[in-house]
Short mmCIF file of C-alpha atoms in Angstrom, two decimals:
data_model
loop_
_atom_site.label_atom_id
_atom_site.label_comp_id
_atom_site.label_asym_id
_atom_site.label_seq_id
_atom_site.Cartn_x
_atom_site.Cartn_y
_atom_site.Cartn_z
CA MET A 1 51.62 -50.09 28.36
CA ASN A 2 47.97 -49.84 29.29
CA LYS A 3 45.54 -49.27 26.47
CA ARG A 4 42.75 -46.81 27.01
CA ALA A 5 39.40 -48.51 27.03
CA ALA A 6 37.44 -47.88 23.88
CA PRO A 7 34.34 -45.83 24.49
CA SER A 8 31.07 -47.63 24.22
CA THR A 9 28.68 -47.13 21.35
CA GLU A 10 26.15 -45.51 23.65
CA SER A 11 28.67 -42.94 24.88
CA LEU A 12 29.69 -42.11 21.31
CA GLU A 13 26.10 -41.61 20.28
CA ALA A 14 25.48 -39.45 23.34
CA GLY A 15 28.55 -37.34 22.65
CA CYS A 16 27.84 -36.91 18.94
CA ARG A 17 24.19 -36.17 19.38
CA PRO A 18 23.81 -32.42 18.95
CA ARG A 19 22.04 -30.54 21.62
CA LYS A 20 18.61 -29.38 20.70
CA GLN A 21 18.63 -25.64 20.29
CA ILE A 22 15.73 -23.80 21.78
CA LYS A 23 14.22 -21.48 19.23
CA TYR A 24 12.73 -18.33 20.59
CA LYS A 25 9.98 -16.95 18.46
CA LYS A 26 10.33 -13.22 18.12
CA ARG A 27 7.14 -11.41 18.92
CA ARG A 28 5.98 -9.33 16.01
CA GLY A 29 5.37 -5.65 16.61
CA ASN A 30 1.87 -4.29 16.74
CA PHE A 31 0.28 -1.34 15.00
CA SER A 32 -0.46 1.94 16.72
CA PRO A 33 -3.81 2.37 18.55
CA LYS A 34 -4.79 5.02 15.99
CA PHE A 35 -4.67 2.40 13.25
CA TYR A 36 -7.33 0.32 15.01
CA ASP A 37 -9.37 3.41 15.90
CA ASP A 38 -9.57 4.44 12.24
CA LEU A 39 -10.74 1.03 11.00
CA SER A 40 -14.46 0.77 10.35
CA LYS A 41 -14.25 -2.98 10.98
CA VAL A 42 -11.65 -4.70 13.15
CA TRP A 43 -10.88 -8.34 12.37
CA LEU A 44 -9.95 -10.64 15.26
CA THR A 45 -6.34 -11.17 14.22
CA PRO A 46 -3.59 -11.96 16.76
CA ARG A 47 -2.40 -8.35 16.68
CA ALA A 48 -5.93 -7.03 17.22
CA LEU A 49 -6.42 -9.34 20.20
CA ARG A 50 -3.13 -8.17 21.69
CA GLU A 51 -4.28 -4.58 21.34
CA LEU A 52 -7.55 -5.51 23.08
CA ASP A 53 -5.58 -7.10 25.91
CA ARG A 54 -3.46 -3.98 26.21
CA ARG A 55 -6.52 -1.75 26.44
CA ASN A 56 -8.20 -4.01 28.96
CA ALA A 57 -5.06 -3.98 31.09
CA ALA A 58 -5.04 -0.17 31.00
CA ARG A 59 -8.49 0.06 32.56
CA PRO A 60 -8.67 1.05 36.24
CA PRO A 61 -8.83 -1.98 38.57
CA LEU A 62 -12.10 -2.91 40.17
CA ALA A 63 -12.55 -1.78 43.75
CA SER A 64 -12.02 -4.60 46.23
CA ARG A 65 -14.75 -5.36 48.75
CA PRO A 66 -14.59 -6.94 52.16
CA PRO A 67 -16.25 -10.33 52.46
CA VAL A 68 -19.93 -10.23 53.37
CA SER A 69 -20.85 -11.81 56.69
CA ALA A 70 -23.77 -14.17 57.05
CA SER A 71 -25.62 -11.68 59.24
CA SER A 72 -25.72 -9.12 56.44
CA SER A 73 -27.12 -11.57 53.92
CA PRO A 74 -30.50 -10.61 52.43
CA SER A 75 -33.75 -11.87 53.80
CA THR A 76 -35.26 -14.94 52.29
CA THR A 77 -38.59 -13.29 51.80
CA VAL A 78 -39.33 -12.30 48.21
CA ALA A 79 -41.41 -9.34 49.34
CA GLN A 80 -38.51 -7.95 51.36
CA PHE A 81 -36.26 -8.40 48.34
CA ALA A 82 -38.63 -6.35 46.24
CA ARG A 83 -39.02 -3.56 48.82
CA HIS A 84 -35.26 -3.13 49.11
CA GLY A 85 -34.53 -3.34 45.40
CA GLY A 86 -33.69 -7.03 45.23
CA PRO A 87 -30.84 -9.07 46.68
CA SER A 88 -27.38 -7.63 47.17
CA LEU A 89 -24.78 -8.81 44.69
CA CYS A 90 -21.81 -7.26 46.45
CA HIS A 91 -20.46 -10.64 47.47
CA LEU A 92 -20.00 -11.68 43.82
CA ARG A 93 -16.49 -11.46 42.46
CA GLY A 94 -15.99 -8.69 39.91
CA CYS A 95 -19.15 -6.79 40.80
CA ILE A 96 -18.69 -3.09 40.04
CA ASP A 97 -19.88 -0.63 42.64
CA SER A 98 -22.49 1.65 41.09
CA LYS A 99 -21.57 4.43 43.52
CA GLY A 100 -18.60 6.51 42.59
CA THR A 101 -17.78 4.63 39.41
CA THR A 102 -16.48 6.63 36.49
CA GLN A 103 -17.07 5.88 32.86
CA ILE A 104 -14.14 4.21 31.19
CA PRO A 105 -12.88 6.44 28.38
CA THR A 106 -13.03 5.16 24.83
CA SER A 107 -9.89 4.18 23.01
CA LYS A 108 -9.87 7.37 20.96
CA SER A 109 -9.63 9.55 24.08
CA TRP A 110 -6.65 7.74 25.53
CA SER A 111 -3.30 9.42 25.66
CA TYR A 112 -0.85 6.80 24.49
CA THR A 113 2.61 7.03 23.05
CA PRO A 114 3.41 3.85 21.10
CA ASP A 115 6.70 2.13 21.61
CA SER A 116 8.77 2.43 18.46
CA LYS A 117 9.88 -1.21 18.83
CA MET A 118 6.36 -2.58 19.18
CA SER A 119 4.37 -0.19 16.98
CA LYS A 120 4.50 -0.49 13.20
CA ARG A 121 2.68 0.61 10.08
CA THR A 122 0.83 -1.79 7.82
CA SER A 123 2.43 -3.09 4.66
CA ALA A 124 1.08 -4.87 1.61
CA TYR A 125 1.91 -8.18 3.29
CA ASP A 126 -0.80 -7.56 5.90
CA THR A 127 -4.29 -8.77 5.07
CA LYS A 128 -5.74 -5.52 6.43
CA PHE A 129 -3.68 -3.36 4.05
CA GLU A 130 -6.41 -3.11 1.41
CA GLN A 131 -8.97 -2.21 4.05
CA GLY A 132 -6.59 0.42 5.41
CA LEU A 133 -6.27 1.95 1.94
CA ALA A 134 -10.04 2.03 1.55
CA GLU A 135 -10.32 3.95 4.83
CA TYR A 136 -8.41 6.76 3.08
CA ASN A 137 -10.39 6.51 -0.18
CA ILE A 138 -7.80 4.49 -2.10
CA PHE A 139 -9.50 1.61 -3.89
CA THR A 140 -8.26 -1.38 -5.85
CA ASP A 141 -10.24 -2.66 -8.81
CA TYR A 142 -11.21 -5.75 -6.79
CA TYR A 143 -12.76 -3.48 -4.20
CA HIS A 144 -15.10 -2.05 -6.81
CA LEU A 145 -15.95 -5.49 -8.15
CA ARG A 146 -17.19 -6.41 -4.69
CA ARG A 147 -19.17 -3.18 -4.49
CA CYS A 148 -20.79 -3.88 -7.86
CA ARG A 149 -22.72 -6.70 -6.26
CA ARG A 150 -24.44 -4.11 -4.10
CA GLY A 151 -25.40 -1.83 -6.95
CA TYR A 152 -22.21 0.18 -7.42
CA SER A 153 -20.60 0.72 -10.82
CA THR A 154 -16.90 0.23 -11.53
CA PRO A 155 -15.24 3.60 -12.22
CA GLU A 156 -13.28 3.92 -15.45
CA PRO A 157 -11.06 6.78 -16.58
CA GLU A 158 -12.63 9.12 -19.10
CA ASN A 159 -9.57 8.91 -21.33
CA LEU A 160 -9.44 5.10 -21.40
CA ASP A 161 -9.94 4.96 -25.18
CA ASP A 162 -7.11 7.45 -25.71
CA ILE A 163 -4.86 5.40 -23.44
CA VAL A 164 -5.56 2.16 -25.31
CA GLN A 165 -4.91 3.86 -28.63
CA ALA A 166 -1.60 5.32 -27.44
CA LEU A 167 -0.47 1.95 -26.09
CA SER A 168 -1.06 0.16 -29.39
CA LYS A 169 1.33 2.32 -31.43
CA SER A 170 4.05 0.31 -33.12
CA ARG A 171 7.66 1.05 -32.27
CA ASP A 172 10.86 1.03 -34.29
CA SER A 173 12.13 -1.94 -32.26
CA GLN A 174 9.33 -4.10 -33.72
CA SER A 175 10.14 -3.42 -37.36
CA PRO A 176 10.62 -6.43 -39.67
CA THR A 177 14.35 -5.80 -39.68
CA ARG A 178 14.59 -6.38 -35.95
CA ASP A 179 13.79 -9.76 -34.45
CA LEU A 180 12.71 -9.81 -30.78
CA SER A 181 13.01 -13.58 -30.52
CA ALA A 182 16.36 -13.27 -28.73
CA GLU A 183 14.85 -10.98 -26.09
CA PHE A 184 11.91 -13.34 -25.68
CA GLN A 185 14.19 -16.32 -25.09
CA LYS A 186 16.29 -14.28 -22.67
CA LEU A 187 13.21 -13.45 -20.63
CA LYS A 188 12.11 -17.09 -20.51
CA ARG A 189 15.52 -18.24 -19.29
CA ALA A 190 15.78 -15.51 -16.69
CA ASN A 191 12.24 -16.04 -15.42
CA SER A 192 12.86 -19.77 -14.91
CA ARG A 193 15.98 -19.19 -12.81
CA VAL A 194 15.13 -16.29 -10.50
CA ILE A 195 14.50 -16.96 -6.82
CA THR A 196 14.86 -13.80 -4.74
CA HIS A 197 13.36 -10.38 -5.29
CA ALA A 198 16.76 -8.80 -5.92
CA CYS A 199 17.60 -11.42 -8.54
CA THR A 200 14.20 -11.03 -10.17
CA ARG A 201 14.58 -7.28 -10.47
CA SER A 202 18.15 -7.34 -11.78
CA ALA A 203 17.48 -10.13 -14.31
CA LEU A 204 14.07 -9.20 -15.69
CA LEU A 205 13.85 -5.42 -15.49
CA PRO A 206 16.48 -4.80 -18.21
CA VAL A 207 14.61 -7.12 -20.58
CA ILE A 208 11.22 -5.52 -19.99
CA LYS A 209 12.39 -1.93 -20.44
CA SER A 210 15.23 -2.42 -22.94
CA ASN A 211 15.41 -0.63 -26.30
CA SER A 212 13.22 2.19 -25.04
CA LYS A 213 14.35 5.78 -25.01
CA GLU A 214 15.97 7.27 -21.94
CA HIS A 215 13.58 8.27 -19.16
CA ASP A 216 14.14 10.11 -15.90
CA GLY A 217 13.69 7.21 -13.51
CA GLU A 218 15.05 5.79 -10.27
CA TYR A 219 15.11 2.34 -8.71
CA GLY A 220 14.06 1.23 -5.24
CA LEU A 221 13.89 4.66 -3.57
CA ARG A 222 11.50 4.94 -0.64
CA PHE A 223 9.12 7.90 -0.77
CA LYS A 224 9.94 9.46 2.61
CA ARG A 225 9.57 13.10 1.57
CA LEU A 226 5.89 13.03 0.58
CA ASP A 227 3.01 13.92 2.86
CA SER A 228 1.61 10.47 3.66
CA ILE A 229 -1.59 9.83 1.73
CA THR A 230 -2.69 7.40 4.48
CA LYS A 231 -1.70 9.56 7.48
CA ARG A 232 1.33 7.34 8.12
CA THR A 233 -0.76 4.26 8.86
CA THR A 234 0.93 2.39 5.99
CA VAL A 235 4.53 2.04 4.95
CA ASP A 236 5.93 4.54 2.48
CA PRO A 237 5.89 3.46 -1.18
CA ALA A 238 9.16 2.08 -2.54
CA PRO A 239 8.58 1.03 -6.18
CA ASP A 240 11.19 -1.00 -7.99
CA LEU A 241 11.11 1.64 -10.74
CA TYR A 242 9.46 5.02 -11.00
CA ASP A 243 9.63 7.72 -13.64
CA GLY A 244 9.41 11.44 -12.99
CA SER A 245 10.91 14.70 -14.16
CA TYR A 246 14.03 16.55 -13.10
CA PRO A 247 13.39 19.16 -10.38
CA SER A 248 15.02 21.83 -12.54
CA SER A 249 12.16 21.54 -15.05
CA LEU A 250 9.71 22.97 -12.50
CA HIS A 251 9.39 26.62 -11.51
CA LYS A 252 10.75 27.25 -8.01
CA SER A 253 7.36 28.48 -6.83
CA VAL A 254 5.75 25.25 -7.98
CA GLN A 255 8.37 23.19 -6.17
CA GLN A 256 7.85 25.12 -2.95
CA ASP A 257 4.05 25.10 -3.07
CA LEU A 258 3.62 21.45 -4.07
CA GLY A 259 6.75 19.91 -2.60
CA ASP A 260 4.86 17.74 -0.12
CA VAL A 261 2.91 15.96 -2.86
CA ILE A 262 5.27 15.94 -5.87
CA THR A 263 8.75 15.49 -4.34
CA PRO A 264 9.07 11.84 -3.24
CA THR A 265 12.57 11.74 -1.70
CA HIS A 266 15.12 13.98 -0.03
CA HIS A 267 17.65 13.33 -2.80
CA TYR A 268 18.12 16.69 -4.48
CA ASN A 269 18.58 15.21 -7.97
CA ALA A 270 15.94 12.44 -7.78
CA PRO A 271 13.02 12.79 -10.21
CA VAL A 272 9.91 14.58 -8.96
CA LEU A 273 6.27 14.27 -10.01
CA PRO A 274 6.22 10.44 -10.17
CA ASN A 275 3.45 9.05 -12.38
CA PHE A 276 4.88 5.79 -13.76
CA PHE A 277 5.67 2.80 -11.53
CA LEU A 278 6.84 -0.78 -11.85
CA GLU A 279 6.64 -3.40 -9.11
CA ILE A 280 8.42 -6.75 -9.59
CA ARG A 281 8.11 -9.75 -7.31
CA ALA A 282 9.80 -13.13 -6.99
CA PRO A 283 7.98 -16.40 -7.74
CA GLU A 284 7.21 -17.29 -4.12
CA LYS A 285 5.55 -13.94 -3.36
CA CYS A 286 1.80 -13.56 -3.63
CA PHE A 287 0.48 -11.55 -6.56
CA GLU A 288 -2.02 -9.73 -4.33
CA VAL A 289 0.85 -8.33 -2.28
CA VAL A 290 2.55 -6.63 -5.20
CA LYS A 291 -0.79 -5.45 -6.56
CA ARG A 292 -1.56 -3.68 -3.27
CA GLN A 293 1.82 -1.98 -3.49
CA ALA A 294 1.05 -0.81 -7.01
CA CYS A 295 -2.29 0.55 -5.82
CA LEU A 296 -0.56 2.77 -3.28
CA ASP A 297 2.10 3.81 -5.81
CA GLY A 298 -0.48 4.81 -8.38
CA ALA A 299 -2.57 6.77 -5.88
CA VAL A 300 0.48 8.81 -4.89
CA GLY A 301 1.15 9.51 -8.57
CA ALA A 302 -2.47 10.44 -9.26
CA ARG A 303 -2.45 12.90 -6.35
CA ALA A 304 0.76 14.50 -7.61
CA MET A 305 -0.53 14.92 -11.16
CA HIS A 306 -3.87 16.28 -9.96
CA ALA A 307 -2.14 18.83 -7.74
CA LEU A 308 0.05 20.04 -10.61
CA GLN A 309 -2.86 20.07 -13.06
CA ASN A 310 -4.83 22.35 -10.70
CA TYR A 311 -1.92 24.52 -9.63
CA GLY A 312 -3.13 28.08 -9.16
CA ALA A 313 -6.81 27.17 -9.56
CA GLU A 314 -9.33 28.48 -7.04
CA LYS A 315 -11.22 25.19 -6.99
CA PRO A 316 -9.84 21.79 -8.00
CA VAL A 317 -11.24 20.25 -11.16
CA TYR A 318 -11.78 16.50 -11.47
CA ASP A 319 -11.83 15.62 -15.16
CA GLY A 320 -11.91 11.85 -14.54
CA ASN A 321 -8.80 11.21 -16.63
CA ALA A 322 -5.91 8.94 -15.68
CA TYR A 323 -2.41 10.42 -15.76
CA SER A 324 -0.73 7.90 -13.45
CA PHE A 325 0.13 4.31 -14.42
CA SER A 326 1.58 1.25 -12.72
CA PHE A 327 2.84 -2.11 -13.93
CA VAL A 328 3.11 -5.33 -11.94
CA TYR A 329 5.35 -8.21 -13.02
CA HIS A 330 5.01 -11.45 -11.08
CA ALA A 331 7.71 -14.01 -11.85
CA GLY A 332 5.64 -16.88 -10.47
CA THR A 333 3.04 -16.48 -13.22
CA ALA A 334 5.23 -14.62 -15.75
CA THR A 335 2.45 -12.06 -16.14
CA LEU A 336 2.61 -8.31 -16.65
CA HIS A 337 -0.42 -6.27 -15.55
CA MET A 338 -1.02 -2.59 -16.32
CA TYR A 339 -3.21 -0.30 -14.21
CA ALA A 340 -4.44 3.26 -14.60
CA HIS A 341 -4.95 5.45 -11.53
CA PHE A 342 -7.11 8.56 -11.33
CA PRO A 343 -8.83 10.73 -8.71
CA THR A 344 -12.57 11.35 -8.54
CA ALA A 345 -14.43 14.13 -6.77
CA PRO A 346 -15.30 13.73 -3.07
CA GLN A 347 -18.62 12.08 -2.32
CA ASN A 348 -19.52 14.74 0.26
CA GLU A 349 -18.97 18.48 0.47
CA GLY A 350 -15.62 19.10 2.10
CA GLY A 351 -14.64 15.43 1.88
CA ALA A 352 -11.47 13.89 0.51
CA PRO A 353 -11.12 12.78 -3.12
CA GLU A 354 -11.20 9.10 -4.03
CA TYR A 355 -8.36 7.39 -5.89
CA GLN A 356 -9.44 4.69 -8.32
CA MET A 357 -7.48 1.82 -9.88
CA LYS A 358 -8.45 0.30 -13.23
CA GLN A 359 -6.75 -2.62 -14.97
CA VAL A 360 -5.97 -1.68 -18.56
CA ASP A 361 -4.35 -4.89 -19.85
CA ALA A 362 -2.50 -8.06 -18.86
CA PHE A 363 0.00 -10.29 -20.67
CA PHE A 364 1.41 -13.80 -20.29
CA MET A 365 4.97 -12.91 -21.27
CA THR A 366 6.44 -16.41 -21.60
CA LYS A 367 3.53 -17.83 -23.61
CA ASN A 368 4.80 -16.93 -27.08
CA ARG A 369 6.67 -14.24 -28.95
CA GLU A 370 3.49 -12.36 -29.90
CA ASP A 371 2.42 -11.91 -26.28
CA PHE A 372 5.94 -10.86 -25.33
CA VAL A 373 6.03 -8.22 -28.08
CA ALA A 374 2.60 -6.90 -27.07
CA ALA A 375 3.69 -6.66 -23.42
CA VAL A 376 6.93 -4.77 -24.01
CA THR A 377 5.19 -2.50 -26.53
CA THR A 378 2.55 -1.57 -23.97
CA PHE A 379 5.15 -1.01 -21.27
CA ARG A 380 7.38 1.22 -23.37
CA ASN A 381 4.50 3.20 -24.88
CA ALA A 382 3.08 3.75 -21.40
CA ARG A 383 6.37 5.27 -20.26
CA ASP A 384 6.29 7.67 -23.18
CA MET A 385 2.65 8.53 -22.49
CA ALA A 386 3.31 9.23 -18.80
CA GLU A 387 6.22 11.47 -19.74
CA SER A 388 4.04 13.37 -22.22
CA TYR A 389 1.46 14.07 -19.49
CA ARG A 390 4.18 15.30 -17.12
CA GLU A 391 5.69 17.65 -19.67
CA ARG A 392 2.30 19.10 -20.56
CA PHE A 393 1.31 19.75 -16.94
CA ILE A 394 4.74 21.13 -16.02
CA GLU A 395 4.66 23.60 -18.88
CA ALA A 396 1.18 24.83 -17.93
CA ALA A 397 2.06 25.11 -14.23
CA ASN A 398 5.26 27.03 -14.96
CA VAL A 399 3.33 29.53 -17.05
CA ARG A 400 0.81 30.07 -14.25
CA ALA A 401 3.65 30.40 -11.73
CA GLU A 402 5.10 33.22 -13.79
CA GLY A 403 1.81 35.08 -13.57
CA LYS A 404 0.55 34.34 -17.05
CA SER A 405 -2.97 33.08 -17.62
CA GLN A 406 -3.39 29.73 -19.24
CA PRO A 407 -6.34 27.32 -19.03
CA LEU A 408 -5.95 23.95 -17.36
CA ALA A 409 -4.57 21.23 -19.56
CA GLU A 410 -7.21 19.11 -21.20
CA GLY A 411 -6.66 15.44 -20.64
CA ARG A 412 -8.39 14.28 -23.81
CA GLU A 413 -5.87 15.85 -26.17
CA GLU A 414 -4.19 13.38 -28.44
CA LEU A 415 -0.67 12.49 -27.49
CA GLN A 416 1.89 13.57 -30.00
#
């Protein structure tokens, strides 16, 4: 019985060696031409260069010319060159004929329908996101710090002292009979184990907001119902948590008149008038990304509160107070930042209002028990404060909707 010859070592290695898989890099979609047209300064990013290539390719081709014979070449006499306007350049490649040429239209006059697969809106992960917000008068606090170097002052809400005082109120959960050490240790363990965004939100959010009273909030809903505050050049906000009020608490006339700015989603029972937001991010995500998201969240909330505050008024009033608040928790640094958002009057007559962002406080939540207690106290008091502002403005707007006269709510009243 013949034995089959054993395969050689080289053949085994060749057969076991896996074939190298060719990885095809998926080309990332580009933004719409309008996005680049609206930018005051365009950075030379790969997407911007691709848009430039697309626009150059859309230009009309240069008219081709027949080759110039030697007999038609210009005279070698300088005087003859001068009398006939100089030498002819028609034999040079790419020379544009001055006769019959039409001016190439600018990018803003082009008629272009972007491909849905290749056109996208900016998100907080794009480096141009903050610049895009500034184009629509939405400013981060860092933006103002850079402007301060050129003589600008950093805007602050007029009711900042009232906000700080309301945040410092002690709560029943911090009484001597209740020890928060267990919650502090739970946060430290959870923060050290989280990896993904979903895990971070599910593990840490209950600890941060626990033992607070019930609020009308929702988790992870994208704000598709609102009129885009950036003309749809950025993605819609989708905070990890937002607080609002039930639609039934608003007069029907108010809901119909202000629906585009106070109703964030198409869910009929989702809270409206959002003015409290929380953004949570995993350790590997950049803090600046989540902060940009909070900036957009807070601006949407500030616009909603300002619209309700001025409901029925002939001319909008800008009192400089902040009624919209956002929190940012970054698991990589275990820090909780609080921001206040408020609108200011337009710089020019007929212009758009500006939406400011001011950091109120920041906490290192895993440092010690004292910092943890201060952080959760601020967070839970801020939720109560935001709810108090909503209830006050809703009550005043409902009265005006019913035809009764009532002055605009004053923002500097003490919270009860």
